[in-house]
Coordinates of C-alpha atoms in Angstrom, one line a residue:
Chain A
M45 CA 4.8 -104.4 -4.0
K46 CA 8.6 -105.2 -5.5
V47 CA 9.3 -101.9 -7.6
L48 CA 12.6 -103.2 -9.9
V49 CA 15.3 -100.2 -11.3
A50 CA 17.2 -99.6 -13.9
V51 CA 20.2 -97.7 -14.0
K52 CA 23.3 -97.6 -16.5
R53 CA 26.6 -96.3 -16.1
V54 CA 27.7 -93.5 -18.7
V55 CA 30.3 -91.3 -18.8
D56 CA 30.3 -88.6 -16.2
Y57 CA 27.8 -85.5 -17.3
N58 CA 30.2 -83.4 -16.4
V59 CA 33.2 -84.3 -19.1
K60 CA 33.8 -83.0 -21.6
V61 CA 33.6 -85.9 -24.1
R62 CA 36.1 -86.8 -27.2
V63 CA 35.7 -88.0 -30.4
K64 CA 38.3 -90.8 -30.7
A65 CA 41.2 -89.8 -34.1
D66 CA 39.8 -93.3 -35.5
N67 CA 36.2 -91.7 -35.6
S68 CA 35.2 -95.4 -34.1
G69 CA 33.8 -93.4 -30.8
V70 CA 34.4 -90.9 -27.9
D71 CA 38.2 -92.0 -25.6
L72 CA 36.7 -93.6 -22.6
A73 CA 39.7 -94.7 -21.0
N74 CA 40.9 -93.3 -18.0
V75 CA 37.2 -90.5 -17.8
K76 CA 35.0 -90.7 -14.2
M77 CA 32.3 -92.8 -15.2
S78 CA 29.4 -92.6 -12.7
M79 CA 25.7 -93.5 -12.6
N80 CA 22.9 -92.0 -15.4
P81 CA 21.3 -88.7 -13.7
F82 CA 18.1 -89.8 -14.8
C83 CA 18.6 -93.6 -12.9
E84 CA 19.6 -91.7 -9.9
I85 CA 16.0 -90.1 -10.4
A86 CA 14.7 -93.7 -10.7
V87 CA 16.4 -95.0 -7.2
E88 CA 15.4 -92.1 -5.7
E89 CA 11.4 -92.5 -6.8
A90 CA 11.8 -96.3 -5.3
V91 CA 13.2 -95.3 -2.5
R92 CA 10.5 -92.7 -2.2
L93 CA 8.5 -95.2 -2.2
K94 CA 9.9 -97.8 -0.3
E95 CA 9.5 -95.6 2.9
K96 CA 6.1 -93.8 2.6
G97 CA 4.8 -98.4 2.6
V98 CA 4.4 -98.8 -0.7
A99 CA 6.9 -101.0 -1.9
T100 CA 8.4 -104.3 0.1
E101 CA 11.9 -104.6 -1.7
I102 CA 13.3 -103.0 -4.4
V103 CA 15.4 -104.6 -7.1
V104 CA 18.6 -102.8 -8.8
V105 CA 19.8 -103.9 -12.9
T106 CA 22.2 -103.2 -15.0
I107 CA 23.0 -104.3 -18.2
G108 CA 27.1 -103.7 -18.9
P109 CA 31.1 -104.6 -18.3
S110 CA 31.8 -106.2 -14.7
T111 CA 32.8 -102.5 -13.7
A112 CA 28.8 -101.8 -13.3
Q113 CA 28.8 -102.9 -10.0
E114 CA 30.1 -99.9 -9.2
Q115 CA 26.7 -98.7 -10.5
L116 CA 24.9 -101.4 -8.6
R117 CA 26.4 -101.1 -5.4
T118 CA 25.8 -97.2 -5.4
A119 CA 22.0 -97.9 -5.8
L120 CA 22.2 -100.3 -2.4
A121 CA 24.0 -97.9 -0.9
L122 CA 20.9 -95.3 -1.8
G123 CA 18.9 -98.1 -0.7
A124 CA 17.3 -101.1 -2.8
D125 CA 17.4 -103.8 -1.0
R126 CA 19.5 -106.4 -4.0
A127 CA 21.1 -105.6 -7.5
I128 CA 21.7 -108.0 -10.5
L129 CA 24.0 -107.4 -13.1
V130 CA 23.7 -108.8 -16.8
E131 CA 27.3 -108.3 -17.5
A132 CA 27.3 -108.2 -21.2
A133 CA 31.6 -107.1 -23.1
D134 CA 30.2 -104.5 -25.3
E135 CA 27.7 -101.8 -25.1
L136 CA 24.2 -102.8 -26.1
N137 CA 21.4 -101.7 -27.7
S138 CA 18.3 -100.3 -26.2
L139 CA 16.4 -102.6 -28.1
A140 CA 18.3 -105.8 -27.5
V141 CA 18.6 -104.0 -23.4
A142 CA 15.0 -103.6 -23.3
K143 CA 15.0 -107.4 -23.8
L144 CA 17.2 -108.3 -21.2
L145 CA 15.0 -106.1 -19.1
K146 CA 12.0 -108.3 -20.7
A147 CA 13.5 -111.6 -19.3
V148 CA 14.4 -109.9 -15.9
V149 CA 11.2 -108.4 -15.3
D150 CA 9.0 -111.9 -16.1
K151 CA 11.9 -113.7 -13.3
E152 CA 11.1 -110.9 -10.9
Q153 CA 7.5 -109.8 -11.5
P154 CA 7.9 -105.9 -9.9
Q155 CA 4.5 -104.6 -9.6
L156 CA 6.3 -101.6 -10.9
V157 CA 9.7 -101.3 -13.0
I158 CA 11.1 -97.2 -12.7
L159 CA 14.0 -96.1 -15.7
G160 CA 16.1 -93.0 -16.3
K161 CA 14.0 -91.3 -19.0
Q162 CA 17.0 -90.9 -21.4
A163 CA 21.1 -91.8 -20.7
I164 CA 23.0 -89.2 -21.2
D165 CA 25.4 -91.5 -23.4
S166 CA 23.8 -92.7 -27.0
D167 CA 20.8 -89.4 -25.2
N168 CA 18.7 -92.1 -27.1
N169 CA 15.0 -91.9 -24.9
Q170 CA 13.8 -95.4 -25.9
T171 CA 14.2 -98.0 -23.7
G172 CA 11.5 -97.3 -21.1
Q173 CA 8.7 -97.5 -24.2
M174 CA 10.4 -101.0 -25.5
L175 CA 10.6 -102.3 -22.2
A176 CA 6.7 -101.1 -21.8
A177 CA 6.0 -102.9 -25.6
L178 CA 7.8 -105.9 -24.7
T179 CA 6.0 -106.0 -21.7
G180 CA 2.7 -105.1 -22.6
F181 CA 2.5 -102.6 -19.6
G182 CA 1.1 -98.9 -19.9
Q183 CA 4.0 -96.6 -20.0
G184 CA 4.3 -93.1 -18.2
T185 CA 6.8 -91.0 -19.5
F186 CA 9.2 -88.7 -18.4
A187 CA 7.5 -88.6 -15.6
S188 CA 7.4 -85.4 -12.9
K189 CA 5.0 -86.9 -10.4
V190 CA 4.6 -90.9 -9.6
D191 CA 1.5 -91.6 -7.0
V192 CA 0.5 -95.5 -6.8
A193 CA -3.2 -96.1 -5.3
G194 CA -4.7 -99.6 -5.0
D195 CA -3.8 -101.6 -8.7
K196 CA -3.1 -98.8 -10.4
V197 CA -0.2 -95.5 -10.9
S198 CA -1.2 -91.6 -11.4
V199 CA 2.0 -90.6 -13.5
T200 CA 2.0 -86.4 -14.4
R201 CA 4.2 -85.9 -17.2
E202 CA 6.0 -83.7 -19.2
I203 CA 4.7 -82.1 -22.3
D204 CA 5.9 -79.9 -24.8
G205 CA 3.0 -77.4 -23.8
G206 CA 2.5 -78.5 -20.0
L207 CA 2.2 -81.6 -17.4
Q208 CA -0.7 -84.6 -18.3
T209 CA -1.2 -86.2 -16.4
V210 CA -2.3 -90.2 -17.1
S211 CA -3.4 -93.0 -15.3
L212 CA -1.4 -96.5 -15.9
N213 CA -3.1 -100.2 -14.5
L214 CA 0.2 -101.7 -12.5
P215 CA 2.5 -103.5 -13.2
A216 CA 3.2 -100.6 -15.4
I217 CA 6.8 -99.3 -16.6
V218 CA 7.7 -95.1 -15.3
T219 CA 10.7 -93.1 -17.0
T220 CA 11.7 -90.7 -15.0
D221 CA 12.1 -86.6 -16.0
L222 CA 14.9 -84.2 -14.2
R223 CA 12.2 -82.8 -11.8
L224 CA 10.2 -85.8 -10.3
N225 CA 12.1 -85.6 -7.3
E226 CA 16.1 -84.5 -5.8
P227 CA 18.7 -87.4 -5.3
R228 CA 20.3 -87.8 -1.9
Y229 CA 23.3 -88.9 -1.0
A230 CA 24.6 -92.3 -0.6
S231 CA 25.9 -91.8 4.2
L232 CA 29.2 -93.7 4.4
P233 CA 27.9 -96.2 6.8
N234 CA 25.2 -96.7 3.9
I235 CA 28.0 -97.4 1.6
M236 CA 29.6 -100.3 3.9
K237 CA 26.7 -101.9 4.2
A238 CA 25.7 -102.0 0.7
K239 CA 29.5 -104.2 0.5
K240 CA 27.0 -106.9 2.1
K241 CA 23.9 -106.5 0.1
P242 CA 23.5 -109.1 -2.3
L243 CA 24.7 -109.2 -5.7
E244 CA 23.7 -111.4 -8.8
T245 CA 25.4 -111.6 -11.9
V246 CA 23.6 -113.5 -15.0
T247 CA 24.8 -113.5 -18.5
P248 CA 22.4 -112.8 -22.0
D249 CA 23.0 -116.4 -22.9
A250 CA 21.4 -117.4 -19.4
L251 CA 18.7 -114.9 -20.1
G252 CA 17.8 -116.6 -24.0
V253 CA 17.9 -113.4 -25.2
S254 CA 19.2 -112.4 -28.5
V255 CA 21.5 -109.3 -28.4
A256 CA 21.7 -108.9 -32.4
S257 CA 20.9 -104.8 -33.7
T258 CA 20.0 -103.7 -36.9
N259 CA 21.5 -100.7 -36.4
K260 CA 25.5 -100.4 -37.0
T261 CA 27.5 -97.3 -36.0
V262 CA 29.5 -96.8 -39.4
K263 CA 31.5 -93.2 -37.6
V264 CA 31.5 -90.6 -35.6
E265 CA 32.5 -87.1 -35.1
A266 CA 33.2 -84.2 -33.4
P267 CA 30.7 -81.6 -33.9
A268 CA 31.2 -78.1 -36.1
A269 CA 32.8 -75.8 -34.2
R270 CA 31.6 -72.7 -34.4
S271 CA 34.1 -69.3 -35.5
A272 CA 34.8 -67.5 -32.4
G273 CA 32.9 -64.3 -31.8
I274 CA 33.5 -61.3 -30.9
K275 CA 33.2 -59.4 -28.1
V276 CA 30.6 -55.5 -28.3
K277 CA 31.5 -52.2 -26.0
S278 CA 28.0 -51.8 -25.6
V279 CA 24.2 -51.9 -26.5
A280 CA 24.5 -49.8 -29.1
E281 CA 26.9 -51.4 -31.0
L282 CA 25.5 -55.6 -30.6
V283 CA 22.1 -53.5 -31.8
E284 CA 24.7 -52.0 -35.0
K285 CA 26.0 -55.4 -35.2
L286 CA 22.4 -57.0 -35.1
K287 CA 21.4 -55.7 -37.9
N288 CA 24.4 -54.5 -40.1
E289 CA 26.2 -57.4 -40.0
A290 CA 24.4 -60.7 -39.3
K291 CA 20.6 -58.5 -40.5
V292 CA 18.9 -61.0 -37.2
I293 CA 16.9 -58.2 -36.4
Chain B
M41 CA 9.7 -96.7 -51.1
T42 CA 7.2 -95.2 -48.6
I43 CA 7.4 -93.5 -45.4
L44 CA 4.9 -92.6 -43.4
V45 CA 5.1 -90.1 -41.4
I46 CA 3.1 -89.4 -38.4
A47 CA 1.4 -86.5 -37.8
E48 CA 2.6 -83.9 -34.4
H49 CA -1.2 -81.6 -34.1
E50 CA -2.5 -79.6 -31.3
K51 CA -5.7 -78.0 -31.0
G52 CA -7.1 -78.6 -34.7
A53 CA -3.9 -77.8 -36.1
V54 CA -1.3 -79.0 -38.0
A55 CA 2.0 -79.1 -35.4
P56 CA 5.0 -77.3 -37.5
A57 CA 7.2 -80.6 -36.9
T58 CA 5.2 -82.2 -38.5
L59 CA 6.4 -79.5 -42.1
N60 CA 10.6 -80.6 -40.5
T61 CA 9.3 -84.5 -40.6
V62 CA 8.1 -84.4 -43.9
A63 CA 10.6 -82.2 -45.2
A64 CA 12.6 -85.6 -43.8
A65 CA 10.3 -88.0 -45.6
A66 CA 11.5 -86.2 -49.0
K67 CA 15.4 -85.8 -48.2
I68 CA 15.1 -90.1 -48.0
G69 CA 13.2 -90.5 -51.2
G70 CA 10.0 -92.3 -51.9
D71 CA 6.2 -91.2 -51.6
V72 CA 4.9 -89.2 -48.4
H73 CA 1.9 -90.7 -46.8
V74 CA 1.0 -88.5 -43.5
L75 CA -1.3 -90.1 -40.0
V76 CA -3.2 -88.2 -38.3
A77 CA -4.5 -90.0 -35.4
G78 CA -6.7 -88.9 -32.6
Q79 CA -9.8 -87.5 -32.0
G80 CA -12.2 -84.8 -33.7
V81 CA -9.2 -84.1 -36.1
G82 CA -11.0 -84.0 -39.4
A83 CA -9.3 -80.7 -39.7
V84 CA -5.7 -81.5 -39.3
A85 CA -6.6 -84.2 -42.1
E86 CA -7.6 -82.1 -44.7
A87 CA -4.2 -79.3 -44.3
A88 CA -2.2 -82.4 -43.7
A89 CA -3.1 -83.6 -47.3
K90 CA -2.5 -79.7 -48.2
I91 CA 1.4 -79.4 -47.3
A92 CA 3.3 -80.1 -50.4
G93 CA 5.0 -83.0 -51.2
V94 CA 2.1 -85.1 -49.1
A95 CA 1.0 -88.2 -51.2
K96 CA -2.3 -89.8 -49.3
V97 CA -2.7 -88.8 -45.5
L98 CA -4.1 -91.7 -43.6
V99 CA -7.2 -90.7 -40.8
A100 CA -7.4 -92.8 -38.0
D101 CA -10.0 -90.4 -35.6
N102 CA -11.2 -92.5 -32.8
A103 CA -11.3 -91.5 -28.8
A104 CA -9.3 -94.3 -28.1
Y105 CA -6.4 -91.8 -29.4
A106 CA -7.8 -89.3 -28.2
H107 CA -4.1 -87.7 -26.2
F108 CA -2.1 -89.9 -27.9
L109 CA -1.7 -92.7 -25.2
P110 CA 0.4 -94.1 -26.3
E111 CA -0.7 -98.4 -25.4
N112 CA -3.5 -97.9 -27.9
V113 CA -1.7 -95.5 -30.5
A114 CA 1.7 -97.7 -31.0
P115 CA -1.1 -101.0 -32.1
L116 CA -2.3 -98.9 -34.8
V117 CA 0.9 -97.5 -36.2
V118 CA 2.8 -101.1 -36.2
E119 CA -0.6 -102.9 -37.5
L120 CA 0.1 -99.5 -40.9
A121 CA 3.9 -100.0 -41.0
S122 CA 5.0 -103.6 -42.9
A123 CA 3.4 -101.6 -46.0
Y124 CA 6.6 -99.3 -45.5
S125 CA 9.4 -99.0 -45.5
H126 CA 10.0 -95.9 -42.7
V127 CA 8.4 -94.7 -40.5
L128 CA 9.5 -91.7 -38.7
A129 CA 7.8 -88.3 -36.6
P130 CA 9.4 -85.6 -35.0
A131 CA 10.9 -85.3 -31.7
T132 CA 8.2 -84.1 -30.0
S133 CA 6.9 -85.3 -26.9
N134 CA 4.4 -87.7 -27.7
G135 CA 7.2 -88.6 -31.2
K136 CA 9.9 -89.6 -28.9
N137 CA 6.9 -91.8 -26.4
V138 CA 4.9 -93.6 -29.4
L139 CA 7.5 -94.1 -31.6
P140 CA 10.2 -96.4 -29.2
R141 CA 7.2 -99.1 -28.9
V142 CA 6.7 -99.4 -32.4
A143 CA 9.8 -100.1 -32.8
A144 CA 10.2 -102.4 -30.1
Q145 CA 6.8 -103.9 -31.8
L146 CA 8.5 -104.2 -34.6
D147 CA 11.5 -105.9 -33.2
V148 CA 13.7 -102.9 -34.8
D149 CA 16.1 -100.6 -33.1
Q150 CA 14.8 -96.9 -33.6
I151 CA 16.9 -94.4 -34.8
S152 CA 17.1 -91.5 -32.3
E153 CA 16.5 -87.0 -33.1
I154 CA 18.4 -87.3 -36.8
I155 CA 19.7 -84.1 -38.0
S156 CA 21.0 -85.5 -41.4
V157 CA 19.8 -87.7 -44.0
E158 CA 22.8 -89.2 -45.5
S159 CA 21.5 -91.8 -47.8
A160 CA 18.0 -94.3 -47.1
D161 CA 19.3 -96.6 -44.6
T162 CA 22.0 -94.3 -42.9
F163 CA 21.8 -91.2 -41.3
K164 CA 23.6 -88.5 -38.6
R165 CA 22.0 -87.8 -34.8
P166 CA 23.8 -86.5 -32.3
I167 CA 25.1 -87.8 -29.6
Y168 CA 26.6 -87.4 -25.7
A169 CA 24.8 -83.7 -25.1
G170 CA 25.6 -83.2 -29.1
N171 CA 29.3 -83.1 -28.4
A172 CA 30.3 -86.0 -30.6
I173 CA 27.7 -86.8 -34.2
A174 CA 27.2 -90.3 -35.1
T175 CA 26.4 -92.3 -38.3
V176 CA 24.5 -94.6 -37.9
Q177 CA 22.7 -97.3 -40.7
S178 CA 20.1 -99.4 -40.2
S179 CA 19.5 -103.1 -41.1
A180 CA 15.9 -103.1 -40.3
A181 CA 13.5 -104.1 -42.8
I182 CA 11.1 -101.0 -41.2
K183 CA 13.4 -98.2 -40.5
V184 CA 11.9 -96.5 -37.6
I185 CA 12.8 -93.2 -36.7
T186 CA 12.2 -89.7 -34.9
V187 CA 13.0 -86.3 -36.5
R188 CA 14.4 -82.8 -35.3
A189 CA 12.9 -80.4 -35.8
T190 CA 15.7 -78.4 -36.5
G191 CA 17.1 -80.4 -38.6
F192 CA 15.2 -79.4 -41.6
D193 CA 14.2 -76.8 -43.5
A194 CA 10.1 -77.2 -42.7
V195 CA 8.4 -77.7 -46.2
A196 CA 5.6 -75.5 -47.4
A197 CA 2.5 -76.2 -45.2
E198 CA 0.0 -75.4 -48.9
G199 CA 0.9 -76.7 -52.1
G200 CA -0.2 -80.0 -52.3
S201 CA -3.8 -82.5 -53.2
A202 CA -3.2 -85.4 -51.1
A203 CA -5.7 -87.8 -50.5
I204 CA -7.5 -88.3 -47.4
E205 CA -8.4 -91.7 -46.4
A206 CA -10.5 -93.1 -43.6
V207 CA -8.6 -95.8 -41.2
G208 CA -11.4 -98.5 -39.3
A209 CA -9.0 -99.6 -36.6
A210 CA -9.5 -99.8 -33.4
H211 CA -7.5 -100.0 -30.7
D212 CA -7.7 -99.5 -27.3
A213 CA -5.3 -101.6 -24.9
G214 CA -7.0 -100.1 -21.6
K215 CA -4.2 -100.3 -19.6
S216 CA -4.0 -96.2 -19.9
S217 CA -6.3 -93.3 -19.5
F218 CA -6.2 -89.9 -19.3
V219 CA -6.7 -87.6 -16.7
G220 CA -6.0 -84.2 -17.0
E221 CA -3.4 -81.5 -18.7
E222 CA -2.2 -77.9 -17.5
L223 CA -1.0 -76.4 -20.6
A224 CA 0.9 -73.3 -20.2
K225 CA -0.1 -70.2 -21.4
S226 CA 1.5 -68.2 -24.1
D227 CA 0.5 -65.2 -26.0
R228 CA 4.6 -65.3 -28.3
P229 CA 5.7 -68.0 -30.3
E230 CA 6.1 -71.8 -29.9
L231 CA 9.3 -71.9 -28.6
T232 CA 11.0 -74.6 -30.8
A233 CA 9.2 -72.8 -34.0
A234 CA 10.4 -69.1 -33.0
K235 CA 12.9 -67.3 -35.2
I236 CA 14.0 -65.3 -32.8
V237 CA 15.2 -67.2 -29.0
V238 CA 15.4 -64.8 -25.8
S239 CA 16.7 -66.9 -22.8
G240 CA 17.5 -66.4 -19.3
G241 CA 19.1 -68.3 -16.4
R242 CA 19.8 -67.9 -13.2
G243 CA 20.9 -64.1 -14.0
M244 CA 17.7 -63.6 -13.1
Q245 CA 17.4 -63.6 -9.9
N246 CA 13.8 -64.3 -9.3
G247 CA 10.5 -64.4 -12.1
D248 CA 9.8 -61.7 -11.8
N249 CA 12.9 -59.7 -13.4
F250 CA 11.6 -62.0 -16.3
K251 CA 9.2 -58.9 -17.3
H252 CA 12.3 -57.6 -19.1
L253 CA 12.9 -60.7 -21.3
Y254 CA 9.0 -60.6 -21.6
A255 CA 9.7 -56.7 -22.7
L256 CA 12.7 -57.4 -24.6
A257 CA 10.6 -60.5 -26.6
D258 CA 7.9 -59.2 -27.1
K259 CA 9.6 -55.9 -29.5
L260 CA 11.4 -58.8 -31.3
G261 CA 8.2 -60.9 -32.0
A262 CA 10.4 -64.0 -29.8
A263 CA 9.4 -66.8 -28.3
V264 CA 11.5 -67.2 -24.2
G265 CA 13.2 -69.8 -23.1
A266 CA 15.2 -70.3 -20.2
S267 CA 18.0 -72.5 -18.4
R268 CA 17.7 -75.3 -16.5
A269 CA 19.2 -73.5 -13.5
A270 CA 15.9 -70.8 -14.2
V271 CA 13.4 -73.4 -14.0
D272 CA 14.7 -75.2 -11.1
A273 CA 15.3 -72.5 -9.0
G274 CA 10.9 -71.9 -9.9
F275 CA 11.7 -68.6 -12.1
V276 CA 9.0 -69.9 -15.2
P277 CA 7.4 -73.5 -15.6
N278 CA 9.6 -76.2 -16.6
D279 CA 7.9 -76.5 -20.7
M280 CA 10.2 -72.7 -21.4
Q281 CA 13.4 -75.1 -20.5
V282 CA 15.8 -74.6 -23.6
G283 CA 18.5 -77.9 -23.2
Q284 CA 19.5 -81.1 -23.8
T285 CA 16.6 -82.4 -21.0
G286 CA 14.2 -79.5 -22.3
K287 CA 13.8 -78.2 -25.7
I288 CA 15.8 -78.1 -28.7
V289 CA 16.0 -75.3 -30.7
A290 CA 18.1 -73.3 -33.4
P291 CA 16.6 -70.0 -34.4
Q292 CA 18.2 -66.9 -36.5
L293 CA 19.0 -65.4 -32.8
Y294 CA 19.3 -66.4 -29.4
I295 CA 20.0 -64.3 -27.1
A296 CA 21.3 -65.8 -24.2
V297 CA 21.0 -63.6 -20.6
G298 CA 22.5 -64.3 -17.0
I299 CA 23.1 -67.8 -18.8
S300 CA 26.6 -69.2 -17.8
G301 CA 26.6 -72.1 -20.9
A302 CA 26.7 -75.6 -19.2
I303 CA 27.2 -78.4 -22.2
Q304 CA 23.5 -79.4 -21.0
H305 CA 22.6 -76.5 -22.5
L306 CA 24.6 -75.8 -25.1
A307 CA 23.0 -79.2 -26.4
G308 CA 19.5 -77.3 -26.3
M309 CA 20.5 -74.3 -29.0
K310 CA 24.2 -74.1 -30.0
D311 CA 22.7 -74.9 -33.7
S312 CA 21.4 -71.1 -33.5
K313 CA 22.7 -68.7 -35.8
V314 CA 23.6 -66.8 -34.4
I315 CA 23.9 -66.5 -30.5
V316 CA 25.0 -63.2 -28.6
A317 CA 25.0 -63.5 -24.4
I318 CA 24.9 -60.6 -22.2
N319 CA 26.7 -61.4 -18.9
K320 CA 28.7 -60.1 -16.6
D321 CA 30.9 -62.8 -16.2
E322 CA 33.6 -62.7 -19.0
E323 CA 35.0 -66.4 -17.7
A324 CA 31.4 -67.7 -19.1
P325 CA 31.4 -70.5 -21.2
I326 CA 28.9 -69.2 -23.1
F327 CA 31.6 -66.7 -24.5
Q328 CA 32.5 -69.9 -25.9
V329 CA 29.7 -69.9 -28.4
A330 CA 28.3 -65.8 -28.6
D331 CA 28.7 -64.8 -32.1
Y332 CA 28.5 -61.8 -30.1
G333 CA 29.4 -61.3 -26.4
L334 CA 28.6 -58.5 -23.9
V335 CA 29.6 -58.2 -20.5
A336 CA 27.3 -56.8 -18.0
D337 CA 25.0 -55.9 -16.3
L338 CA 22.0 -57.9 -17.3
F339 CA 19.4 -55.1 -15.5
E340 CA 20.9 -51.9 -17.6
A341 CA 21.6 -53.8 -20.6
V342 CA 17.8 -55.3 -21.4
P343 CA 16.2 -52.3 -21.0
E344 CA 18.4 -50.3 -23.0
L345 CA 18.3 -53.0 -25.7
E346 CA 15.1 -53.3 -25.9
K347 CA 14.2 -49.6 -26.4
L348 CA 16.9 -49.3 -29.5
V349 CA 15.6 -52.6 -31.2

């Protein structure tokens, strides 16, 4: 079975981002970029499915600037077979991304599409569900366990009160939660080999997809800063402050 | 303008996050209708009709909607949505699962996890793990929005008298089925709704040591949370995780014990009214957001704190 994995290039999760002075967005100039952590888990899961003999081919796709090729090469080094870059200049909203991915799904006809549950930049948590809606596939979001058996996939999902298991007909969409697996590191020989793997570039126009959006970001601000606190010397002083100063207990 | 709020419910009762979502709807203005979808949800619908400010309750009671499978619930919401200017759901795991599917079917962008309403079409939401706040304007004919419960004060659960109307439509896409559920058992308050939260991190060293936090929490009537480090180390189940990838809480008092304060964790709790940090490392980043910090060994400080409160 063919597995399609969507990955996103985002600011590295260790970077403390700064809002631009003109409030137009966050400053991403000269900031370290990486593959979104949830996407790494998605790639890892696909590679494990291939190692188990369930998946036969892994296609990795990203939508973004030409520099996003780095993240595709990373995925190829981790075990993906080939890559597709849908080159888009601007930061697209989730629905536009889902529409572009739908076009790729139509072309590639994968049995399983794996995405991260959310990207750590926009924090939207939408694309996988939207892709499921557009393709009409079932969705297993926030997955902590994935089992493919025959023409169905069983997905254990992290929900508010614990875990829920659902069974989906294939083809299906799965979005990964943190506990699904621990992603591996790419080895140097695999990084070298990944440079020779095929990487195809297409444009949204070639896929026949309009990337117009109904959302517009008007302003981006820094969150209100918390005023500096104090250090107390003892537990007794802490309890006294909580009772009499903060009045919260 | 009429707003549809999708109710979150569990064990035959309206979940608290629904009340915060109705509060957000009230801020947008206009009539507020609540959709209760599920199986055997008559009592939930009656409770929803009593929520202050709700004009009408729609009930879709059908086996297809049990367990809130998005393949079945989304078409129901899409069918109803044409009569509404806004469709809101709490940003719970159900809301996050279903609503983007609705938005895509309506061909509109969704706005996720709003924390304030600026006007009927403009909302604020955190991005980059809460390190920036974006103001987003929607030109969609039907605005599809999830609401971060801690951003809005809950409306009263009693005082309303809305009409209840049954919705006949049953959608069973036949693409998915519910297999089973494994819920963590807890007698303590629900994490996202608790007034006080006591959380432990890697500094707890093992799961057994969380008993110190449970003892303190029971004395305070608090919920117990954890950092991702504590969850990943297997100390506690992951539904206790507070953070960007876990639950977002904003209690009156948040006590962080043995938690260093990584960005990921701060995103889940930095809107708490008062933050207390107990950590033996005085350089820990958690002290930069704590109102009261105590540099001490938690195994001495927590039992002492339990005695004194």
